[in-house]
Amino acid sequence: SQKIEQNSEALNIQEGKTATLTCNYTNYSPAYLQWYRQDPGRGPVFLLLIRENEKEKRKERLKVTFDTTLKQSLFHITASQPADSATYLCALSGYSTLTFGKGTMLLVSP
Amino acid sequence: DTAVSQTPKYLVTQMGNDKSIKCEQNLGHDTMYWYKQDSKKFLKIMFSYNNKELIINETVPNRFSPKSPDKAHLNLHINSLELGDSAVYFCASSQDGSNNEQFFGPGTRLTVL
């Protein structure tokens, strides 16, 4: 069955460092992969989309990589700030649906 | 202007009751969705509508019935509520299908006592 795995444990880093979050998947061949941010008590907010034929995508301090051979996406936040603290969800697109991972909580301490 | 809005934000009710959650989007999108996020924060698709037509109906009890009166609205009606229905329900919309970014509403926290 299809499976999406994200680090279940919270990632604690210090302000200014680069945060790297991992999304692994099995039994899946997504055409697109998306990353969302979710703050407590709020709905997810779209961050980045990367296509299967793209290796890397950047947006300001964010960078996403997509390795279809390894079946893995990495999400990087450079020069992290306490305001980046949130849960980050990866989502794989299939026919008319998005399947979400459980998310990884990122805590950036000053 | 709120892009995707849901009402109510909180809903507390007794087992066995029937309740509805309303969703509206003012983005002009063609596709709308309902998701359930359980206590373990797992976000799972329930339904997807495209231009008022049901596209996806995941394995959801038939006590849950979505209704789309027009392209901008997708309401969720739940009959005979059970304890296990307690969760946060999110409405979302996208321009066309799952390959586009989705815009989520603020969520409705449903508590069944």
Coordinates of C-alpha atoms in Angstrom, one line a residue:
Chain A
S1 CA 0.0 0.0 0.0
Q2 CA 1.1 3.6 -0.5
K3 CA 3.0 5.1 2.3
I4 CA 4.4 8.5 3.1
E5 CA 6.9 8.9 5.9
Q6 CA 8.0 12.1 7.6
N7 CA 10.1 12.3 10.7
S8 CA 7.7 11.8 13.5
E9 CA 9.9 13.4 16.1
A10 CA 10.1 17.2 16.4
L11 CA 13.2 18.8 14.9
N12 CA 14.8 21.3 17.2
I13 CA 17.4 23.7 15.8
Q14 CA 18.9 27.0 16.7
E15 CA 18.1 30.3 14.9
G16 CA 20.2 30.9 11.9
K17 CA 20.9 27.3 11.1
T18 CA 19.5 25.4 8.2
A19 CA 16.5 23.1 8.9
T20 CA 16.2 20.0 6.7
L21 CA 13.0 17.9 6.7
T22 CA 12.6 14.6 5.0
C23 CA 9.7 13.0 3.1
N24 CA 10.0 9.4 2.0
Y25 CA 7.4 7.5 0.1
T26 CA 6.8 3.9 -1.1
N27 CA 4.5 2.3 -3.6
Y28 CA 3.9 5.6 -5.2
S29 CA 4.8 7.4 -8.4
P30 CA 3.6 11.0 -7.9
A31 CA 3.8 13.5 -10.7
Y32 CA 4.0 16.3 -8.2
L33 CA 5.0 16.8 -4.6
Q34 CA 3.9 19.7 -2.5
W35 CA 5.0 21.1 0.9
Y36 CA 2.7 22.8 3.3
R37 CA 3.1 24.6 6.6
Q38 CA 0.5 24.2 9.4
D39 CA 0.4 26.3 12.5
P40 CA -1.6 25.2 15.6
G41 CA -5.3 25.7 15.2
R42 CA -5.0 26.7 11.6
G43 CA -5.3 25.1 8.2
P44 CA -2.3 24.1 6.1
V45 CA -0.7 26.8 3.9
F46 CA 0.9 26.0 0.6
L47 CA 4.7 26.6 0.3
L48 CA 6.2 24.9 -2.7
L49 CA 5.3 22.5 -5.5
I50 CA 7.9 20.4 -7.4
R51 CA 7.3 18.3 -10.4
E52 CA 8.8 14.8 -11.0
N53 CA 11.1 16.1 -13.7
E54 CA 12.5 18.9 -11.5
K55 CA 15.4 18.2 -9.2
E56 CA 15.2 21.3 -7.1
K57 CA 12.9 24.3 -6.5
R58 CA 13.7 27.4 -4.5
K59 CA 11.6 30.2 -3.0
E60 CA 13.3 32.8 -0.9
R61 CA 14.8 30.9 2.1
L62 CA 13.1 27.6 1.1
K63 CA 14.5 24.9 -1.1
V64 CA 12.9 21.6 -2.1
T65 CA 14.6 18.6 -3.8
F66 CA 12.8 15.7 -5.4
D67 CA 14.6 12.4 -6.0
T68 CA 12.2 10.0 -7.8
T69 CA 14.9 7.2 -7.7
L70 CA 15.3 7.4 -3.9
K71 CA 11.6 8.2 -3.6
Q72 CA 12.5 11.1 -1.3
S73 CA 12.0 14.9 -1.0
L74 CA 14.1 17.1 1.2
F75 CA 12.8 20.5 2.4
H76 CA 15.3 23.0 3.6
I77 CA 14.8 26.3 5.4
T78 CA 18.0 28.4 5.4
A79 CA 18.7 31.0 8.1
S80 CA 15.9 29.7 10.1
Q81 CA 13.9 32.0 12.4
P82 CA 11.7 31.3 15.4
A83 CA 8.8 32.3 13.2
D84 CA 9.5 29.3 11.1
S85 CA 8.4 27.0 14.0
A86 CA 5.4 25.0 12.7
T87 CA 4.5 21.6 11.4
Y88 CA 5.5 20.9 7.8
L89 CA 3.6 18.5 5.7
C90 CA 4.6 16.9 2.5
A91 CA 1.8 15.9 0.1
L92 CA 2.0 13.7 -3.0
S93 CA -0.4 14.2 -5.9
G94 CA -2.2 11.3 -7.5
Y95 CA -5.3 11.1 -9.6
S96 CA -7.5 14.0 -8.3
T97 CA -6.2 13.7 -4.8
L98 CA -3.4 14.9 -2.5
T99 CA -2.1 12.4 0.0
F100 CA -0.5 14.0 3.0
G101 CA 2.2 12.8 5.3
K102 CA 1.8 13.2 9.1
G103 CA 4.1 16.1 9.1
T104 CA 7.2 17.1 11.1
M105 CA 7.2 19.7 13.8
L106 CA 10.0 22.2 13.5
L107 CA 11.1 24.2 16.6
V108 CA 13.5 27.0 16.1
S109 CA 14.9 28.4 19.3
P110 CA 16.4 31.9 19.5
Chain B
D1 CA -11.3 39.0 2.3
T2 CA -11.1 35.4 3.5
A3 CA -10.3 33.0 0.6
V4 CA -11.8 29.8 2.1
S5 CA -14.2 30.2 5.0
Q6 CA -15.9 27.6 7.2
T7 CA -18.6 27.8 9.7
P8 CA -18.8 27.0 12.5
K9 CA -15.3 27.1 13.9
Y10 CA -16.2 24.9 16.9
L11 CA -19.0 22.4 17.1
V12 CA -19.8 20.5 20.3
T13 CA -22.7 18.0 20.1
Q14 CA -24.1 14.8 21.5
M15 CA -23.8 11.4 20.0
G16 CA -26.6 10.6 17.6
N17 CA -27.2 14.1 16.5
D18 CA -27.1 15.4 12.9
K19 CA -24.9 18.4 12.1
S20 CA -23.7 20.4 9.1
I21 CA -20.5 22.3 8.4
K22 CA -20.5 25.0 5.7
C23 CA -17.7 26.0 3.4
E24 CA -17.4 28.8 0.9
Q25 CA -14.5 29.9 -1.3
N26 CA -14.3 33.2 -3.2
L27 CA -11.3 32.3 -5.3
G28 CA -13.2 31.2 -8.3
H29 CA -11.8 27.7 -8.0
D30 CA -13.3 24.7 -9.8
T31 CA -12.4 22.0 -7.2
M32 CA -13.3 21.8 -3.5
Y33 CA -12.4 19.2 -0.9
W34 CA -13.2 18.0 2.6
Y35 CA -10.4 16.7 4.8
K36 CA -10.4 15.2 8.3
Q37 CA -7.6 15.7 10.7
D38 CA -7.7 13.3 13.6
S39 CA -6.1 13.6 17.0
K40 CA -2.8 12.3 15.6
K41 CA -2.8 15.2 13.2
F42 CA -3.1 12.9 10.2
L43 CA -4.8 14.9 7.4
K44 CA -6.9 12.6 5.2
I45 CA -9.0 13.4 2.1
M46 CA -12.7 12.6 2.4
F47 CA -14.4 14.1 -0.7
S48 CA -13.5 16.1 -3.8
Y49 CA -15.9 18.0 -6.0
N50 CA -15.2 19.5 -9.3
N51 CA -17.7 22.0 -10.7
K52 CA -20.4 20.7 -8.3
E53 CA -19.8 17.1 -9.3
L54 CA -18.4 14.4 -6.9
I55 CA -15.0 13.3 -8.1
I56 CA -13.5 11.5 -5.1
N57 CA -15.3 9.7 -2.3
E58 CA -12.8 8.0 -0.1
T59 CA -13.8 5.3 2.3
V60 CA -16.0 7.4 4.4
P61 CA -19.2 6.2 6.2
N62 CA -22.3 7.1 4.3
R63 CA -23.4 9.1 7.4
F64 CA -21.2 11.8 5.8
S65 CA -22.9 13.5 2.8
P66 CA -21.3 16.4 1.0
K67 CA -23.5 18.8 -0.9
S68 CA -22.4 21.4 -3.4
P69 CA -25.1 23.9 -4.3
D70 CA -22.8 25.8 -6.5
K71 CA -19.1 25.9 -7.4
A72 CA -18.2 28.2 -4.5
H73 CA -19.8 26.1 -1.8
L74 CA -19.3 22.7 -0.4
N75 CA -21.1 21.7 2.7
L76 CA -20.7 18.6 4.8
H77 CA -23.6 17.0 6.6
I78 CA -23.1 14.3 9.1
N79 CA -25.9 12.1 10.4
S80 CA -26.0 10.1 13.6
L81 CA -22.7 11.4 15.0
E82 CA -20.4 9.0 16.7
L83 CA -17.6 9.6 19.2
G84 CA -15.0 8.7 16.5
D85 CA -16.2 11.6 14.4
S86 CA -14.5 14.0 16.7
A87 CA -11.8 15.7 14.7
V88 CA -10.9 18.9 12.9
Y89 CA -12.5 19.1 9.5
F90 CA -10.9 21.2 6.8
C91 CA -12.4 22.5 3.6
A92 CA -10.0 23.3 0.8
S93 CA -10.1 24.5 -2.8
S94 CA -7.8 24.5 -5.9
Q95 CA -8.0 25.9 -9.4
D96 CA -8.3 22.5 -11.0
G97 CA -7.4 19.1 -9.5
S98 CA -4.8 17.9 -7.1
N99 CA -1.7 19.1 -9.1
N100 CA -2.4 22.7 -8.1
E101 CA -1.8 24.2 -4.7
Q102 CA -4.7 23.9 -2.4
F103 CA -6.1 26.7 -0.2
F104 CA -7.4 25.5 3.1
G105 CA -10.1 27.0 5.4
P106 CA -9.4 27.6 9.1
G107 CA -11.0 24.2 10.1
T108 CA -14.0 23.2 12.2
R109 CA -13.3 21.4 15.4
L110 CA -16.0 18.9 16.0
T111 CA -16.4 17.3 19.4
V112 CA -18.9 14.6 19.9
L113 CA -19.8 13.8 23.6

